[in-house]
XYZ file of C-alpha atoms in Angstrom:
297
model
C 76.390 -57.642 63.136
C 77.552 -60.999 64.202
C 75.040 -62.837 61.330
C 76.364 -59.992 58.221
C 80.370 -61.259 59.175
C 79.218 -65.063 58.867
C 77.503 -64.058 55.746
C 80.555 -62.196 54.752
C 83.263 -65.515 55.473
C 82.135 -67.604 52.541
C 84.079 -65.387 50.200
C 87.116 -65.232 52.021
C 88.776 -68.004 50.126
C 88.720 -66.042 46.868
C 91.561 -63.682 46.942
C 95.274 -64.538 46.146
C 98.358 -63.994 47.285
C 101.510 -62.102 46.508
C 105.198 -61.700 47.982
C 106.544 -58.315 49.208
C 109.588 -57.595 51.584
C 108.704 -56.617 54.580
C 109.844 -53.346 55.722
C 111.883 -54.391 59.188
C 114.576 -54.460 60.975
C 117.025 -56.234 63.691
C 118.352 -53.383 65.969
C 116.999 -52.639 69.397
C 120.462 -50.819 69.781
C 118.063 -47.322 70.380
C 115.812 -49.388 72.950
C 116.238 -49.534 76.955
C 115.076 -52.346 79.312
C 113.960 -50.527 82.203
C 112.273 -52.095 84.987
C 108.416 -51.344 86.658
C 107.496 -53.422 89.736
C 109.949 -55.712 89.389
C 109.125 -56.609 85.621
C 111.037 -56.170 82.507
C 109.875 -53.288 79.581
C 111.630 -52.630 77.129
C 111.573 -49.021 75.654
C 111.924 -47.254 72.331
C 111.198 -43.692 72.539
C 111.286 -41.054 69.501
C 112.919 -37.938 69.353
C 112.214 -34.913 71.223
C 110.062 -34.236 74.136
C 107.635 -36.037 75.678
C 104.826 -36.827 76.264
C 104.086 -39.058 73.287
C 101.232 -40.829 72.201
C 102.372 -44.489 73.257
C 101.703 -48.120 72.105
C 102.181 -50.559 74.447
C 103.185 -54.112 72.315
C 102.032 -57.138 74.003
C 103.705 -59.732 72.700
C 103.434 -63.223 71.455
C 103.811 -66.149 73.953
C 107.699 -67.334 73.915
C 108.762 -64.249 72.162
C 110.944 -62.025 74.090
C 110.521 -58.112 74.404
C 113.651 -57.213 71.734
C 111.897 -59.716 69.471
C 108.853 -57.350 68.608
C 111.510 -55.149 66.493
C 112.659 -58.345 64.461
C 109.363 -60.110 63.894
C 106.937 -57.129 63.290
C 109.514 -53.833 62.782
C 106.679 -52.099 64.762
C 109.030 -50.351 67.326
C 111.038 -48.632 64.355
C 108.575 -47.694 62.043
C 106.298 -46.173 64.984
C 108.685 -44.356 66.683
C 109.869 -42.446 63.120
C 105.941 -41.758 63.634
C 106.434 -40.095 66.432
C 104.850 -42.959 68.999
C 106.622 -44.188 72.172
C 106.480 -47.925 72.568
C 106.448 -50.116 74.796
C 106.980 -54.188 75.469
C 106.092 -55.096 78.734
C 107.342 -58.726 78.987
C 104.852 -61.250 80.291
C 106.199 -64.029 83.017
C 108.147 -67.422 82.372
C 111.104 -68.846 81.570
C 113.507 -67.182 78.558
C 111.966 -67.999 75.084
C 108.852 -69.073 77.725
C 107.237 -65.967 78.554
C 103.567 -65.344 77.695
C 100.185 -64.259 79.122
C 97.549 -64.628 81.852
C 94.990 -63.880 78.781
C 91.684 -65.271 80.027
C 91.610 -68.834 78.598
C 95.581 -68.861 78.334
C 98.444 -69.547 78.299
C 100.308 -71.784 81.264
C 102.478 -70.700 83.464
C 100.617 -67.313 84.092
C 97.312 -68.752 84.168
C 97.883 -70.876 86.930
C 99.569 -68.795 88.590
C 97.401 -66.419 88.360
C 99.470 -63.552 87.723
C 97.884 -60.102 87.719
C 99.007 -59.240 84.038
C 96.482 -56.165 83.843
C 97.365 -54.820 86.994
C 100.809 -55.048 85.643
C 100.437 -53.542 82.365
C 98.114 -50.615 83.430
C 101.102 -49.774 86.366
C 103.530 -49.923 83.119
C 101.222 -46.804 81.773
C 100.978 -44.978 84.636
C 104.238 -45.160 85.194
C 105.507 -43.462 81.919
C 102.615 -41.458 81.987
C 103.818 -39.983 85.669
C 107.148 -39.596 83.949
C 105.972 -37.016 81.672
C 106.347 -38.950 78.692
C 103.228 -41.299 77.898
C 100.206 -38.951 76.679
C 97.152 -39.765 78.856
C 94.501 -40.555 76.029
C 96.550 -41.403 73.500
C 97.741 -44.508 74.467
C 96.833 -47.677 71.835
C 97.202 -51.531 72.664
C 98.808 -53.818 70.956
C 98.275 -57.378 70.868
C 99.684 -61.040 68.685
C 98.717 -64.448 69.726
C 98.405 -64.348 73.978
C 99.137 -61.110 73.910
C 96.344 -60.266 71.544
C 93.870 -61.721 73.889
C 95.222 -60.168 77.200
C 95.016 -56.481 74.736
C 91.622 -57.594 74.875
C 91.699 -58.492 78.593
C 93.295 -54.925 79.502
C 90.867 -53.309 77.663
C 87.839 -55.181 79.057
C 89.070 -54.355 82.119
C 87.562 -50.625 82.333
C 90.539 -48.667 81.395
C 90.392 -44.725 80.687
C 93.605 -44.551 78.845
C 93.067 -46.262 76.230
C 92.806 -44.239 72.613
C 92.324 -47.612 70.367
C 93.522 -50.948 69.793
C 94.730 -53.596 67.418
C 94.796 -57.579 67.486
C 96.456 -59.881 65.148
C 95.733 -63.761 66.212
C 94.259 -63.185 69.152
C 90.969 -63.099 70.387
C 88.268 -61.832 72.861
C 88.152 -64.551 76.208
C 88.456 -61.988 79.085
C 85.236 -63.154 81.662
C 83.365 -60.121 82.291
C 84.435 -58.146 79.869
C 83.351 -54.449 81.216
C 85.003 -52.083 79.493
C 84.651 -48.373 80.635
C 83.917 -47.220 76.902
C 83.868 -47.800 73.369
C 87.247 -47.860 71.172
C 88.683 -48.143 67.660
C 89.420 -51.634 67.094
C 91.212 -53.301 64.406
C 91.624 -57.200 64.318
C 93.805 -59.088 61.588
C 93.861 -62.743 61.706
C 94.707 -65.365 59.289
C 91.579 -67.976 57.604
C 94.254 -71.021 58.326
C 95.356 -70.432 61.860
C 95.522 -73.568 63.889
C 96.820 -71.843 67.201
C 93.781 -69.189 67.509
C 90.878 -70.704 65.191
C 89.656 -68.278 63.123
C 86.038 -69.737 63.153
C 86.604 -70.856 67.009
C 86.337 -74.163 69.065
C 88.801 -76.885 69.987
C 92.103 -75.294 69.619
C 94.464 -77.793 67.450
C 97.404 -76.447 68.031
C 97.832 -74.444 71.761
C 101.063 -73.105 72.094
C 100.946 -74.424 75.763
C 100.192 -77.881 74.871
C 96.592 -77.157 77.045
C 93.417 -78.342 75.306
C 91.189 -75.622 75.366
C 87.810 -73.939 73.503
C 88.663 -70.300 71.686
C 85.805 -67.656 71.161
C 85.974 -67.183 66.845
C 87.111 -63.785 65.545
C 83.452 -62.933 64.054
C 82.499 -62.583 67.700
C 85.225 -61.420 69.047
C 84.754 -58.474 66.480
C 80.981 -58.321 67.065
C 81.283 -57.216 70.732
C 83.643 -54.583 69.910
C 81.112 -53.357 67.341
C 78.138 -53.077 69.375
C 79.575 -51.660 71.994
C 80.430 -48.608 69.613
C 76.665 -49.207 68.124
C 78.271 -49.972 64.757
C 75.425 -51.072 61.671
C 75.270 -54.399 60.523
C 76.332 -53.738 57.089
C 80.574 -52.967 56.552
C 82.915 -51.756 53.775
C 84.390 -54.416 51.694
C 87.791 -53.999 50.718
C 89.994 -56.803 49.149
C 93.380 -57.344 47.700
C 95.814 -59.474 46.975
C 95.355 -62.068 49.662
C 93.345 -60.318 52.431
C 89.506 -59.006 52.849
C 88.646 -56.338 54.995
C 85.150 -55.809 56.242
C 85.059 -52.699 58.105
C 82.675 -51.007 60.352
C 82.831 -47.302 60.237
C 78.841 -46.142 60.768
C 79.337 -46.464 64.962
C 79.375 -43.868 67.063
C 81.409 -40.526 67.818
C 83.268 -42.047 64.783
C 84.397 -44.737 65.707
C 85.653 -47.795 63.326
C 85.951 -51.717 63.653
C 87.062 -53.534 61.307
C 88.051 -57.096 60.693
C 91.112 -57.713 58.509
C 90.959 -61.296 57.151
C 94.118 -62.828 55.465
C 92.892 -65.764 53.431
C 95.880 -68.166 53.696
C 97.057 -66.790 56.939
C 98.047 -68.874 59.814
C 99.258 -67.978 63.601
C 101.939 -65.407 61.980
C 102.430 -61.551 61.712
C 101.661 -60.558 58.470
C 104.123 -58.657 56.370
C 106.570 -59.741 59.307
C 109.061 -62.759 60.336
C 108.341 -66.356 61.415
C 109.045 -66.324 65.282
C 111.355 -69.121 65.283
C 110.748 -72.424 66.317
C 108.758 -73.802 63.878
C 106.217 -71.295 63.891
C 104.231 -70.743 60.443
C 105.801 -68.446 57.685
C 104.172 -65.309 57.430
C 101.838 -63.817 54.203
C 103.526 -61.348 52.519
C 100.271 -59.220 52.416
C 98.493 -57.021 54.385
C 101.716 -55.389 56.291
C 100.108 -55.945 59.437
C 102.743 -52.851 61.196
C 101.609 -50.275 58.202
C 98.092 -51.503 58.429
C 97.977 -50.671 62.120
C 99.906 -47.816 62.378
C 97.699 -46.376 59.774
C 94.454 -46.946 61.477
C 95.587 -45.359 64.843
C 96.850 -42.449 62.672
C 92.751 -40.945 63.348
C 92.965 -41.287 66.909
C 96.098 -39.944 67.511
C-alpha cells in the first residue's frame, strides 16, 4: 500500500486552486468550559437529549480551546449535525498550550504529561454523564493534536468510532491499537511544520529539531491494519487529490486527502494567528470530515 501512495505523489502537483468562503464562525457564546481532573474542556452540546455521538477536537499547539470554533467552525457546524464536541485543552502557558504527541511538542513532552490518560478520562466522563454515546465517539486531530489523535488511538481504545487528521502525523511508539478504524488524513504538499514526505522538520512549532514519520506511512499503517488493497479511488479537484482506500475490511475506509499547495493550515478555515500560513480555500477540511464520519455514526 505504502509503494501505490509513492507512486500516486508524483501527480499531486497538477491540480489548481480556487477561493471559496469558508463557512465559520466566531461565537462560543453556546459553549461551556467545564473542568475534568483538574483540566480545562470546553463544551458545545446540540439540542435535545443525550447521549450524542461525540467528537473530541484536539487542537493545534498554541491554539486555545474557544479557538477551534474560529479557525475550523467545526463545533457549529457539527453540533447542527447533531454531534457533541469536545476541546480538551492540552498543558502550557495561554496561547502556549499543546501536546505530549510522541515526538512533540515541549513543554508536555518533557514533562511527560499523561495526555491519553487525560483525554480518555475526558470520554468517560461525559460518557458516565449520560451524554457521550459509547461507540460513537470520533477523534479529532490538527498539527500536535493530530499526532496525539493518533497517539490516543494507538493506545488500545474501545471507544473510538473513527478518526480524522489534518497536519499531523503517526509518531506514537508502540502503536497497539485495540482495532481497526475509519481514518481520514488531510495534509497540505507544502507544509514545513509536519513534512508531508517526512524527515528533518524545518519549521517545529517548538523550536526542537526533530525527524517526522511522512503522511504516506502514516496512512499505510492505518490501512493495513483494516487489510485495505493496494490500489485506491482517485478523486481530484480544484486544488486537492484524494486517494482513498475503501476495499478493507467490515467496510472500513482510509483515505488520504492531499491539498497540493497546502501548508501547516486548516483548509477551508482561518490562519491561527501569529504568523501561521494562510489557509487553501479548498477542500473544506470541517465538511470533508464531518461527511466521512456521517457512515459511522
Amino acid at each position: 500500500m505504502l509503494f501505490a501512495l509513492l507512486a500516486c505523489s508524483a501527480l499531486l502537483a497538477a491540480a489548481g486552486c480556487a477561493v471559496q468562503e469558508p463557512l465559520i464562525g466566531d461565537d462560543t457564546g453556546d459553549a461551556a468550559i467545564e473542568t475534568v481532573n483538574g483540566r480545562e474542556v470546553m463544551v458545545w452540546r446540540p439540542t435535545g437529549k443525550g447521549p450524542h455521538p461525540t467528537i473530541v477536537f484536539l487542537h493545534g499547539s498554541g491554539w486555545e480551546p474557544e479557538e477551534v470554533e474560529r479557525i475550523t467552525g467545526m463545533p457549529s457546524q457539527a453540533t447542527y449535525e447533531g454531534y457533541m464536541v469536545l476541546a480538551p485543552r492540552g498543558t502550557g502557558p495561554e496561547s502556549g498550550a499543546t501536546w505530549n504527541a510522541g515526538n512533540c511538542c515541549e513543554p508536555a513532552r518533557s514533562q511527560g504529561v499523561d495526555d491519553v490518560g487525560f483525554i480518555q478520562d475526558v470520554l468517560d466522563h461525559y460518557f458516565d454523564q449520560g451524554e457521550a454515546k459509547r461507540g460513537k465517539m470520533f477523534l479529532v486531530g490538527f498539527g500536535a493534536g493530530g499526532k496525539m489523535a493518533h497517539h490516543v488511538a494507538c493506545a488500545g481504545t474501545r471507544w473510538l468510532a473513527g478518526m480524522a487528521v489534518v497536519g499531523g502525523t503517526l509518531e506514537a511508539p508502540g502503536c497497539d491499537p485495540a482495532q481497526a478504524l475509519p481514518v481520514l488524513i488531510v495534509h497540505g504538499l507544502k507544509d514545513e511544520s509536519v513534512p508531508y514526505f517526512g524527515g528533518g522538520v524545518p519549521k517545529p512549532w517548538d523550536g526542537r529539531a526533530r525527524q517526522d514519520n511522512s503522511v504516506l506511512r502514516s496512512t499505510a499503517y492505518w490501512g493495513k491494519l483494516a487489510e485495505c488493497g493496494v490500489e485506491p479511488t482517485r478523486d481530484s479537484g480544484d486544488g486537492w487529490v484524494e486517494d482513498r482506500f475503501d476495499q478493507c475490511r467490515d467496510d472500513l475506509v482510509v483515505s488520504l486527502l492531499t491539498v497540493t499547495e497546502g501548508g501547516h493550515a486548516w483548509p477551508g478555515g482561518r490562519p491561527a494567528g501569529g504568523g501561521a500560513p494562510q489557509p487553501e480555500r479548498r477542500p473544506d477540511a470541517t465538511a470533508r470530515i464531518l461527511q466521512f464520519f456521517s457512515d459511522y455514526r
